[in-house]
Tab-separated table of C-alpha atoms in Angstrom:
chain	number	residue	atom	x	y	z
A	226	ALA	CA	72.615	-84.677	-78.912
A	227	PRO	CA	69.961	-84.225	-81.706
A	228	SER	CA	69.820	-80.976	-84.231
A	229	ARG	CA	67.782	-78.118	-82.482
A	230	THR	CA	67.550	-74.835	-83.765
A	231	GLY	CA	64.574	-72.862	-83.126
A	232	PHE	CA	61.186	-73.117	-80.512
A	233	SER	CA	58.592	-73.032	-82.148
A	234	ALA	CA	56.279	-73.439	-84.802
A	235	VAL	CA	54.506	-70.113	-86.530
A	236	GLU	CA	50.544	-69.670	-87.021
A	237	ALA	CA	48.670	-68.036	-89.878
A	238	GLY	CA	46.892	-64.828	-89.559
A	239	GLY	CA	49.048	-62.950	-86.623
A	240	ASN	CA	52.488	-64.666	-87.340
A	241	HIS	CA	53.147	-64.917	-83.986
A	242	SER	CA	54.717	-68.076	-82.163
A	243	LEU	CA	52.868	-70.905	-80.233
A	244	ALA	CA	54.934	-72.465	-77.229
A	245	ILE	CA	55.355	-76.355	-77.924
A	246	LYS	CA	56.317	-78.354	-75.389
A	247	THR	CA	60.367	-79.532	-76.906
A	248	PRO	CA	61.255	-78.635	-80.282
A	249	SER	CA	61.684	-80.876	-82.993
A	250	LEU	CA	64.622	-82.767	-83.749
A	251	ALA	CA	66.053	-85.182	-85.787
A	252	TYR	CA	67.964	-88.464	-84.582
A	253	PRO	CA	70.838	-89.423	-84.517
A	254	PRO	CA	71.874	-86.070	-85.652
A	255	VAL	CA	74.938	-87.688	-88.184
A	256	LEU	CA	74.565	-90.648	-89.989
A	257	SER	CA	77.613	-92.599	-92.155
A	258	SER	CA	77.188	-93.392	-95.689
A	259	THR	CA	79.440	-96.196	-95.361
A	260	ASN	CA	76.953	-98.142	-92.519
A	261	GLY	CA	73.541	-96.561	-93.382
A	262	GLY	CA	70.671	-96.112	-90.751
A	263	LEU	CA	67.537	-94.621	-89.806
A	264	ILE	CA	67.276	-90.812	-88.949
A	265	ASN	CA	64.605	-90.217	-87.318
A	266	LEU	CA	62.556	-86.432	-88.274
A	267	ASP	CA	59.998	-85.719	-85.023
A	268	PHE	CA	58.669	-82.206	-85.589
A	269	ARG	CA	56.365	-80.682	-82.743
A	270	PHE	CA	53.244	-78.664	-83.530
A	271	PRO	CA	50.761	-77.019	-81.186
A	272	SER	CA	48.300	-80.136	-80.330
A	273	ILE	CA	45.134	-77.859	-81.261
A	274	GLN	CA	46.962	-78.990	-84.673
A	275	SER	CA	46.054	-82.624	-83.862
A	276	GLY	CA	44.502	-84.123	-87.368
A	277	ALA	CA	45.942	-81.560	-89.656
A	278	PRO	CA	47.917	-82.997	-92.620
A	279	TYR	CA	51.585	-82.051	-93.075
A	280	LEU	CA	54.307	-82.458	-95.545
A	281	VAL	CA	58.076	-82.026	-95.052
A	282	LEU	CA	60.278	-80.025	-96.786
A	283	GLY	CA	64.289	-80.368	-97.241
A	284	SER	CA	66.677	-78.511	-98.660
A	285	ILE	CA	71.111	-79.283	-98.861
A	286	THR	CA	72.584	-75.772	-99.596
A	287	GLY	CA	71.402	-74.261	-96.505
A	288	THR	CA	68.676	-71.818	-94.667
A	289	SER	CA	70.852	-68.347	-94.774
A	290	THR	CA	68.430	-67.174	-97.635
A	291	GLY	CA	64.975	-69.252	-96.978
A	292	PHE	CA	61.697	-68.562	-99.518
A	293	SER	CA	57.845	-67.782	-99.091
A	294	TYR	CA	55.299	-70.165	-98.399
A	295	GLY	CA	51.920	-68.097	-98.154
A	296	ASN	CA	52.266	-66.129	-95.451
A	297	PHE	CA	55.454	-68.057	-94.209
A	298	HIS	CA	59.221	-67.204	-94.908
A	299	ILE	CA	60.469	-70.942	-94.475
A	300	ALA	CA	64.493	-70.885	-93.567
A	301	LEU	CA	65.324	-73.401	-96.114
A	302	ASP	CA	67.475	-72.571	-98.852
A	303	TYR	CA	65.536	-73.306	-102.150
A	304	ASP	CA	67.212	-76.339	-104.364
A	305	ARG	CA	65.863	-79.624	-106.347
A	306	LEU	CA	65.305	-81.290	-102.809
A	307	THR	CA	63.037	-78.499	-101.776
A	308	ALA	CA	61.485	-78.892	-104.940
A	309	MET	CA	61.281	-82.046	-104.874
A	310	THR	CA	59.513	-82.386	-101.610
A	311	LEU	CA	56.911	-78.953	-102.419
A	312	ARG	CA	56.025	-81.453	-105.559
A	313	ARG	CA	55.447	-84.719	-102.872
A	314	LEU	CA	58.318	-86.347	-105.257
A	315	TYR	CA	59.686	-88.975	-102.166
A	316	ARG	CA	62.195	-91.170	-102.644
A	317	PRO	CA	61.482	-94.976	-101.521
A	318	GLN	CA	63.582	-94.181	-98.799
A	319	MET	CA	61.422	-90.706	-97.327
A	320	LEU	CA	58.736	-92.555	-95.978
A	321	SER	CA	55.936	-90.635	-94.070
A	322	PHE	CA	56.986	-87.178	-95.603
A	323	ASN	CA	53.095	-86.106	-95.424
A	324	GLY	CA	50.454	-87.529	-93.060
A	325	THR	CA	48.499	-86.551	-90.046
A	326	ILE	CA	50.107	-84.910	-87.287
A	327	ASP	CA	48.904	-86.884	-83.983
A	328	PRO	CA	46.699	-86.134	-81.605
A	329	ASN	CA	49.783	-84.754	-79.354
A	330	GLY	CA	50.461	-82.578	-81.723
A	331	ASP	CA	53.632	-84.739	-83.488
A	332	ALA	CA	54.223	-85.230	-86.919
A	333	PHE	CA	57.357	-87.715	-87.777
A	334	ALA	CA	58.615	-88.529	-91.018
A	335	LEU	CA	61.253	-91.179	-91.507
A	336	LEU	CA	64.857	-91.044	-94.088
A	337	ALA	CA	66.108	-94.714	-94.758
A	338	ILE	CA	69.992	-95.116	-96.651
A	339	MET	CA	71.284	-98.552	-97.185
A	340	PRO	CA	74.805	-98.625	-96.608
A	341	GLY	CA	77.066	-97.623	-99.699
A	342	GLU	CA	74.165	-94.372	-100.598
A	343	GLY	CA	74.984	-91.152	-100.528
A	344	GLN	CA	78.476	-90.867	-101.144
A	345	GLY	CA	78.150	-88.366	-103.271
A	346	PHE	CA	76.302	-85.718	-100.392
A	347	VAL	CA	79.636	-86.788	-97.753
A	348	GLY	CA	80.200	-83.734	-95.132
A	349	LYS	CA	76.651	-82.257	-96.599
A	350	THR	CA	74.449	-81.449	-93.879
A	351	PHE	CA	70.726	-82.115	-95.033
A	352	TYR	CA	68.036	-79.406	-93.689
A	353	TRP	CA	64.082	-80.002	-93.211
A	354	THR	CA	60.816	-78.435	-92.124
A	355	ALA	CA	57.032	-79.508	-91.432
A	356	VAL	CA	54.467	-77.337	-92.921
A	357	SER	CA	51.088	-78.073	-91.555
A	358	TYR	CA	47.979	-76.593	-93.939
A	359	ASP	CA	44.875	-76.541	-94.680
A	360	ILE	CA	43.634	-78.879	-96.788
A	361	LEU	CA	40.525	-77.369	-98.618
A	362	LEU	CA	42.474	-73.765	-98.979
A	363	GLY	CA	46.102	-75.791	-99.695
A	364	SER	CA	47.632	-72.913	-97.807
A	365	PRO	CA	49.978	-73.360	-94.824
A	366	ILE	CA	48.564	-73.021	-91.396
A	367	SER	CA	51.899	-73.497	-89.231
A	368	ILE	CA	55.133	-74.252	-89.682
A	369	SER	CA	58.128	-76.161	-87.541
A	370	ASN	CA	61.804	-75.211	-86.883
A	371	THR	CA	63.882	-76.217	-88.713
A	372	ILE	CA	66.389	-79.416	-87.759
A	373	SER	CA	69.123	-80.898	-89.776
A	374	PHE	CA	71.428	-84.440	-89.637
A	375	ASP	CA	74.844	-84.852	-91.055
A	376	LEU	CA	76.346	-87.398	-93.507
A	377	PHE	CA	79.355	-88.323	-93.474
A	378	GLN	CA	82.466	-91.142	-94.285
């Protein structure tokens, strides 16, 4: 089953939950470093955010402490991957890690891992959250739930 944690995005201002048709998810939820493959990161936002820009943030150290981003608490432990994705210093394997939320409220990203790549991360869980933001103010509008996938040999 795909990795699913939480079922809502949080709206700025009132900091209240908005209903979302289905949770965000990562699929497949596991990937072989030896064989490589694609991980689809499917983030769900309320459809009223259609057209809003988004960016994907990541962490390999977990979700226990998180960090503040604007008026929000992001459920990712801040590490090198988080710093890289906040600065939008994406690797070629990170496709559509920033873009525009589609008319249905969906934001899609893709992680392409070549066979043999990522051997140093075998046994790790990668955590991801998407943030929609106001392009004029640069401030977050809402955040997705945190999703994850595991890398194995």
